[in-house]
Structure formats: C-alpha cells, structure tokens
Amino acid sequence: MMTTAAPILAVDNVHVIYGQSILALRGITLRVNEGSIVALLGANGAGKTTTLKAISSLVRAERGRVAQGEIRFRGDIITHADAAGLVRRGIVQVLEGRRCFAHLTVEQNIVAGGYAHRPSRRVLADDLDRVYTWFPRLKQRRRTAAGLNSGGEQQMIAIGRALMTRPKLMLLDEPSMGLAPMLVEEIFEIIRNLNRREGVSFLLAEQNTGFALRYADHAYVVENGQVSAHGTAADLAARTDMASLYLGAIATD
Ligand SMILES: Nc1ncnc2c1ncn2[C@@H]1O[C@H](COP(=O)(O)OP(=O)(O)OP(=O)(O)O)[C@@H](O)[C@H]1O
Ligand SMILES: [Mg+2]
C-alpha cells in the first residue's frame, strides 16, 4: 500500500510585516513532511530567517507579525501561538550565529534548554547524557566557558541546547555559517543522524547550497519573500539555473 508522509509542518501563503510597513514575506508556502530534512535557500535578505521566525513565533520579539496566511503543526493551527508553548509542543529554533551564553559553561548552556518541560532532575540528567552521546566533544569540554569554544563547538552547543527540549521539528538558521568545510560536514552528519535515528524533522536555512542539497530531501528557494522554486534536493541540484535562482539579483550572465 502506498503511504504518503503527512506534513509535520504546513506553511500557507504567509505574509510577515515588521514594524508598521516592512513586508518581509509575501506569501510563503511550504511543507515539511514528517521525518524529512527540508532546506530553505536564498540570497541575503530573501526572507529565510523571517520564515523560520514566523514558524517559531520569534518574529514577535522583533516587532514582526504574521499579517496573512496560516501555519499548521501536525494539523493544528499555530499561526499566532506563543513561542514558549511551541517549544513545549516540539518546535525549536536554533538561531543564526549560535548565541551561546559566553560566560556560562558548556554544560550550563546546554542545560538551559532543558527547562521547557519542567523536567525532574533525573530526566534532565538523562537528556544531558543523550546530548553528550551526540556530541562527545562537548562532554570533554563541559566545564569550559562556552565563549572559549570554537565556532563549530558553539554550533554543537546550540544544537545540543535545542535537543534538550526534545524537539519533533528543529528550525536551524545557517548551521554552516563561519565554519570550515570539515566542520560543516560534521554538523550536517549529526543532523542527518538525528533525523534518521531520532526521527527529528528539520527545516534549515542555508547559504551553503551545495551542502544543503546534499543532505536535504526537499528544498525551497526563497526570493523577495516568496518561493521562486522548489523540488526534491536532487532535482534542484540538477537544475542548471540553480545558481541564478539562488543568487537572485546578483546572478551573473
Ligand atoms: N527585525 C527586522 N526589522 C525590519 N526588517 C527586517 C527585520 N529582520 C529582517 N528584516 C527585513 O526582512 C527581509 C528578510 O530578511 P531575512 O533576515 O528574513 O532574510 P534572510 O534570507 O535570512 O537573509 P540572510 O541570508 O542575510 O540571513 C529583509 O529585507 C530584511 O531587511
Ligand atoms: Mg538569515
């Protein structure tokens, strides 16, 4: 029997306005199927981060709002849900640039993600162990100040902190940013394994099209706050016009 994966996330015709009048998204529509990895590609300012923040409700922290359209998580409308409630439901965003608390230890940073579900000490300790299983390097460095760790390690801390919330859907903003190719590969391998072994679905914004298309199942190209192309990662990677689609206005002839 054929089974069609149900979308864990459905974004329909979403418009986002910042402040009084900046229209950052002009009708974004996309799907993330349960258990898949979806990439959001696009040039600077295209609207990738805003799309992620519209889903996690973090746009509100920047005086942004979803002015039109609908967002559903596992069928439930979450368009105007509060951000903390979304974390408890299983949607977590890892912000661009890692955002570690530099003066806290690695472990304090990770544990900070764990309180969303008001866990017992036991559960918190188990979840922390789980994060260290994924990131053994962080266990070695657990008592060091987060700010003294490398960019790649800080990205791991940020992902580890997000894992403490037991997410069903992780929104990752530019996980490869500022990292050497080997570390990008390491981070993407961890994303793939979390996806395959723990069933976490991913929506990730990436400027690094090559890596994103290697690891994603499906991808959307965002241009000027709208989706200009989408398809399976393999199809998009094969398209010769990808470079111009992706680069948008700065495309060369
Ligand atoms: N807090 C904000 N207030 C006002 N305008 C904003 C705000 N954040 C983003 N914008 C505008 O919204 C548009 C989309 O920005 P967004 O950050 O979503 O793009 P992006 O695709 O993530 O870009 P980048 O690749 O540079 O991260 C841009 O025109 C940007 O200037
Ligand atoms: Mg961005």
Coordinates of C-alpha atoms and ligand atoms in Angstrom, one line a residue:
M1 CA 0.0 0.0 0.0
M2 CA 1.2 3.5 -0.8
T3 CA 1.6 5.8 2.2
T4 CA 2.1 9.5 1.8
A5 CA 4.0 11.1 4.6
A6 CA 1.8 13.7 6.3
P7 CA 3.4 17.1 6.7
I8 CA 4.6 17.9 10.2
L9 CA 4.6 21.5 9.1
A10 CA 2.5 23.3 6.6
V11 CA 3.1 27.0 5.9
D12 CA 0.4 28.5 3.6
N13 CA 0.6 31.9 2.0
V14 CA 2.3 33.5 5.0
H15 CA 2.9 37.3 4.9
V16 CA 5.1 38.9 7.6
I17 CA 5.3 42.6 8.3
Y18 CA 8.0 44.1 10.5
G19 CA 7.0 47.3 12.3
Q20 CA 4.4 49.3 10.5
S21 CA 5.2 48.6 6.9
I22 CA 8.2 46.4 6.0
L23 CA 6.7 43.5 4.1
A24 CA 9.4 40.8 4.5
L25 CA 7.4 37.7 3.4
R26 CA 4.8 38.0 0.6
G27 CA 3.1 34.7 0.6
I28 CA 5.4 31.8 1.6
T29 CA 4.0 28.3 1.1
L30 CA 6.0 25.2 2.0
R31 CA 5.7 21.8 3.5
V32 CA 8.0 19.7 5.8
N33 CA 7.0 16.1 5.7
E34 CA 7.3 14.1 9.0
G35 CA 10.8 12.7 9.2
S36 CA 12.3 14.8 6.4
I37 CA 15.0 17.4 6.1
V38 CA 14.0 20.5 4.1
A39 CA 16.3 23.3 3.1
L40 CA 15.4 26.9 2.6
L41 CA 17.8 28.5 0.1
G42 CA 18.1 32.1 -1.0
A43 CA 20.2 35.2 -1.2
N44 CA 20.8 37.7 1.6
G45 CA 17.6 39.4 2.7
A46 CA 15.4 36.9 0.8
G47 CA 13.4 36.0 3.9
K48 CA 14.8 32.7 5.1
T49 CA 15.3 33.8 8.7
T50 CA 11.9 35.5 8.8
T51 CA 10.3 32.3 7.6
L52 CA 11.8 30.3 10.4
K53 CA 10.9 33.0 12.9
A54 CA 7.3 33.2 11.6
I55 CA 7.0 29.5 12.4
S56 CA 8.6 29.7 15.8
S57 CA 6.8 32.9 16.6
L58 CA 10.1 34.6 17.3
V59 CA 9.2 37.4 14.8
R60 CA 7.1 38.9 17.5
A61 CA 10.3 39.6 19.5
E62 CA 11.3 41.9 16.6
R63 CA 8.0 43.7 16.2
G64 CA 7.1 41.4 13.4
R65 CA 3.8 39.7 12.8
V66 CA 2.1 37.2 10.5
A67 CA -0.3 39.5 8.7
Q68 CA -1.8 36.9 6.5
G69 CA -1.7 33.2 5.9
E70 CA -1.6 30.1 8.1
I71 CA 0.9 27.8 9.8
R72 CA 0.0 24.3 10.9
F73 CA 2.0 21.9 13.0
R74 CA 0.7 18.3 12.8
G75 CA -2.6 19.7 11.6
D76 CA -3.1 22.2 14.4
I77 CA -3.1 25.9 13.6
I78 CA -0.1 27.6 15.3
T79 CA 0.0 30.8 13.4
H80 CA -0.3 33.0 16.4
A81 CA 0.8 30.6 19.2
D82 CA 3.3 31.8 21.8
A83 CA 6.9 30.9 21.3
A84 CA 7.4 29.1 24.7
G85 CA 4.2 27.0 24.0
L86 CA 5.6 26.0 20.6
V87 CA 8.8 24.7 22.3
R88 CA 6.8 22.5 24.6
R89 CA 4.9 21.2 21.6
G90 CA 8.2 20.2 19.9
I91 CA 9.2 23.1 17.7
V92 CA 12.6 24.6 18.5
Q93 CA 14.7 27.1 16.6
V94 CA 18.5 27.4 16.7
L95 CA 19.2 31.0 15.9
E96 CA 21.8 32.1 13.4
G97 CA 25.2 32.8 15.0
R98 CA 24.9 30.2 17.7
R99 CA 24.0 32.6 20.5
C100 CA 25.7 30.9 23.4
F101 CA 25.9 32.5 26.8
A102 CA 29.7 33.1 26.5
H103 CA 30.4 33.3 30.3
L104 CA 28.4 30.2 31.2
T105 CA 30.0 26.8 30.9
V106 CA 29.2 24.5 28.0
E107 CA 27.1 22.4 30.3
Q108 CA 25.1 25.3 31.7
N109 CA 24.4 26.4 28.2
I110 CA 23.1 23.0 27.2
V111 CA 21.0 22.5 30.4
A112 CA 19.4 25.9 29.9
G113 CA 17.5 24.3 27.0
G114 CA 16.1 21.7 29.3
Y115 CA 13.6 23.5 31.4
A116 CA 10.8 23.9 28.8
H117 CA 9.1 20.7 30.0
R118 CA 9.8 21.4 33.7
P119 CA 11.7 18.1 34.0
S120 CA 12.8 16.3 37.1
R121 CA 16.5 16.2 37.9
R122 CA 16.6 12.7 36.7
V123 CA 15.0 13.5 33.3
L124 CA 17.3 16.5 32.9
A125 CA 20.4 14.3 33.6
D126 CA 19.2 11.7 31.1
D127 CA 18.6 14.3 28.5
L128 CA 22.0 15.8 29.1
D129 CA 23.6 12.3 28.7
R130 CA 21.8 12.0 25.4
V131 CA 23.2 15.3 24.2
Y132 CA 26.7 14.2 25.2
T133 CA 26.2 10.9 23.3
W134 CA 25.6 13.0 20.2
F135 CA 28.4 15.4 21.0
P136 CA 31.1 13.6 22.9
R137 CA 33.4 16.5 22.3
L138 CA 31.1 18.7 24.4
K139 CA 31.3 16.3 27.3
Q140 CA 35.1 16.8 27.4
R141 CA 34.7 20.5 27.3
R142 CA 31.7 20.7 29.6
R143 CA 33.3 22.9 32.3
T144 CA 34.9 25.4 30.0
A145 CA 33.3 28.8 29.3
A146 CA 31.1 28.4 26.2
G147 CA 32.7 31.6 24.7
L148 CA 36.1 29.9 24.7
N149 CA 35.0 27.2 22.3
S150 CA 35.4 27.1 18.6
G151 CA 32.7 28.2 16.2
G152 CA 31.9 24.6 15.4
E153 CA 31.7 23.6 19.1
Q154 CA 29.5 26.6 19.7
Q155 CA 27.2 25.4 16.9
M156 CA 27.1 22.0 18.6
I157 CA 26.3 23.6 22.0
A158 CA 23.4 25.5 20.3
I159 CA 22.1 22.3 18.7
G160 CA 22.6 20.4 22.0
R161 CA 20.7 23.0 23.9
A162 CA 17.8 22.7 21.4
L163 CA 17.9 18.9 21.7
M164 CA 17.2 19.3 25.4
T165 CA 13.7 20.5 24.5
R166 CA 13.0 17.0 22.9
P167 CA 12.1 18.6 19.6
K168 CA 10.0 17.0 16.8
L169 CA 10.9 19.8 14.4
M170 CA 14.1 21.7 14.5
L171 CA 14.5 25.0 12.7
L172 CA 18.1 25.7 12.0
D173 CA 19.3 29.1 10.8
E174 CA 22.6 28.9 8.8
P175 CA 24.2 26.0 10.7
S176 CA 27.3 26.2 8.4
M177 CA 27.9 29.8 8.9
G178 CA 31.5 30.7 9.5
L179 CA 32.6 27.0 9.8
A180 CA 35.4 25.3 7.9
P181 CA 34.1 22.7 5.4
M182 CA 35.1 19.7 7.6
L183 CA 33.1 21.1 10.5
V184 CA 30.2 21.8 8.2
E185 CA 30.3 18.2 7.2
E186 CA 30.4 17.1 10.8
I187 CA 27.4 19.2 11.7
F188 CA 25.4 18.0 8.7
E189 CA 26.2 14.4 9.5
I190 CA 24.9 14.9 13.0
I191 CA 21.7 16.5 11.6
R192 CA 21.3 13.5 9.3
N193 CA 21.8 11.0 12.1
L194 CA 19.4 12.9 14.4
N195 CA 16.9 12.8 11.6
R196 CA 17.3 9.1 10.8
R197 CA 17.8 7.7 14.3
E198 CA 15.6 10.0 16.4
G199 CA 13.1 11.0 13.7
V200 CA 13.6 14.7 14.2
S201 CA 12.3 16.7 11.2
F202 CA 14.4 19.7 10.0
L203 CA 13.8 22.9 8.3
L204 CA 17.1 24.6 7.7
A205 CA 18.1 27.9 6.1
E206 CA 21.4 27.7 4.3
Q207 CA 23.5 29.9 2.1
N208 CA 25.7 26.9 1.5
T209 CA 23.6 25.4 -1.3
G210 CA 26.0 22.6 -2.1
F211 CA 25.9 21.1 1.4
A212 CA 22.2 21.8 2.0
L213 CA 21.2 20.0 -1.2
R214 CA 23.5 17.0 -0.4
Y215 CA 21.7 16.5 3.0
A216 CA 18.2 17.7 2.4
D217 CA 15.3 15.7 0.9
H218 CA 13.5 18.7 -0.4
A219 CA 14.4 22.3 -0.9
Y220 CA 12.7 25.7 -1.4
V221 CA 14.4 28.7 -3.0
V222 CA 13.2 32.0 -1.4
E223 CA 13.4 35.2 -3.4
N224 CA 11.9 38.5 -2.2
G225 CA 9.7 36.9 0.4
Q226 CA 8.3 34.3 -1.9
V227 CA 9.1 30.8 -3.0
S228 CA 10.6 31.0 -6.5
A229 CA 11.4 27.3 -7.0
H230 CA 11.1 24.1 -5.1
G231 CA 11.5 20.4 -5.6
T232 CA 13.5 17.4 -4.4
A233 CA 17.0 18.2 -3.5
A234 CA 18.3 16.0 -6.3
D235 CA 16.1 17.8 -8.9
L236 CA 17.2 21.3 -7.7
A237 CA 20.8 20.3 -7.7
A238 CA 20.5 19.1 -11.3
R239 CA 18.9 22.4 -12.5
T240 CA 21.4 24.5 -14.4
D241 CA 19.6 27.7 -13.5
M242 CA 20.0 27.0 -9.7
A243 CA 22.9 29.4 -9.5
S244 CA 20.9 32.3 -10.9
L245 CA 17.8 31.3 -8.9
Y246 CA 19.8 31.1 -5.7
L247 CA 21.8 34.2 -6.3
G248 CA 18.8 36.2 -7.4
A249 CA 19.7 39.8 -8.3
I250 CA 23.4 39.3 -8.1
A251 CA 23.4 36.5 -10.7
T252 CA 25.9 36.9 -13.5
D253 CA 25.1 36.3 -17.1
Ligands
LIG1 N1 13.8 42.9 12.6 C1 13.6 43.4 11.4 N2 13.0 44.6 11.2 C2 12.8 45.1 10.0 N3 13.1 44.4 8.8 C3 13.7 43.2 9.0 C4 14.0 42.6 10.2 N4 14.5 41.4 10.0 C5 14.6 41.3 8.7 N5 14.1 42.3 8.1 C6 14.0 42.5 6.6 O1 13.2 41.4 6.1 C7 13.8 40.9 4.9 C8 14.1 39.5 5.0 O2 15.2 39.3 5.9 P1 15.7 37.9 6.5 O3 16.6 38.2 7.6 O4 14.5 37.0 6.7 O5 16.5 37.4 5.2 P2 17.5 36.1 5.1 O6 17.0 35.4 3.9 O7 17.5 35.4 6.4 O8 18.9 36.8 4.8 P3 20.4 36.4 5.2 O9 20.8 35.4 4.3 O10 21.1 37.7 5.1 O11 20.3 35.9 6.6 C9 15.0 41.8 4.6 O12 14.5 42.8 3.7 C10 15.3 42.4 5.9 O13 15.9 43.7 5.8
MG2 MG 19.0 34.9 7.7

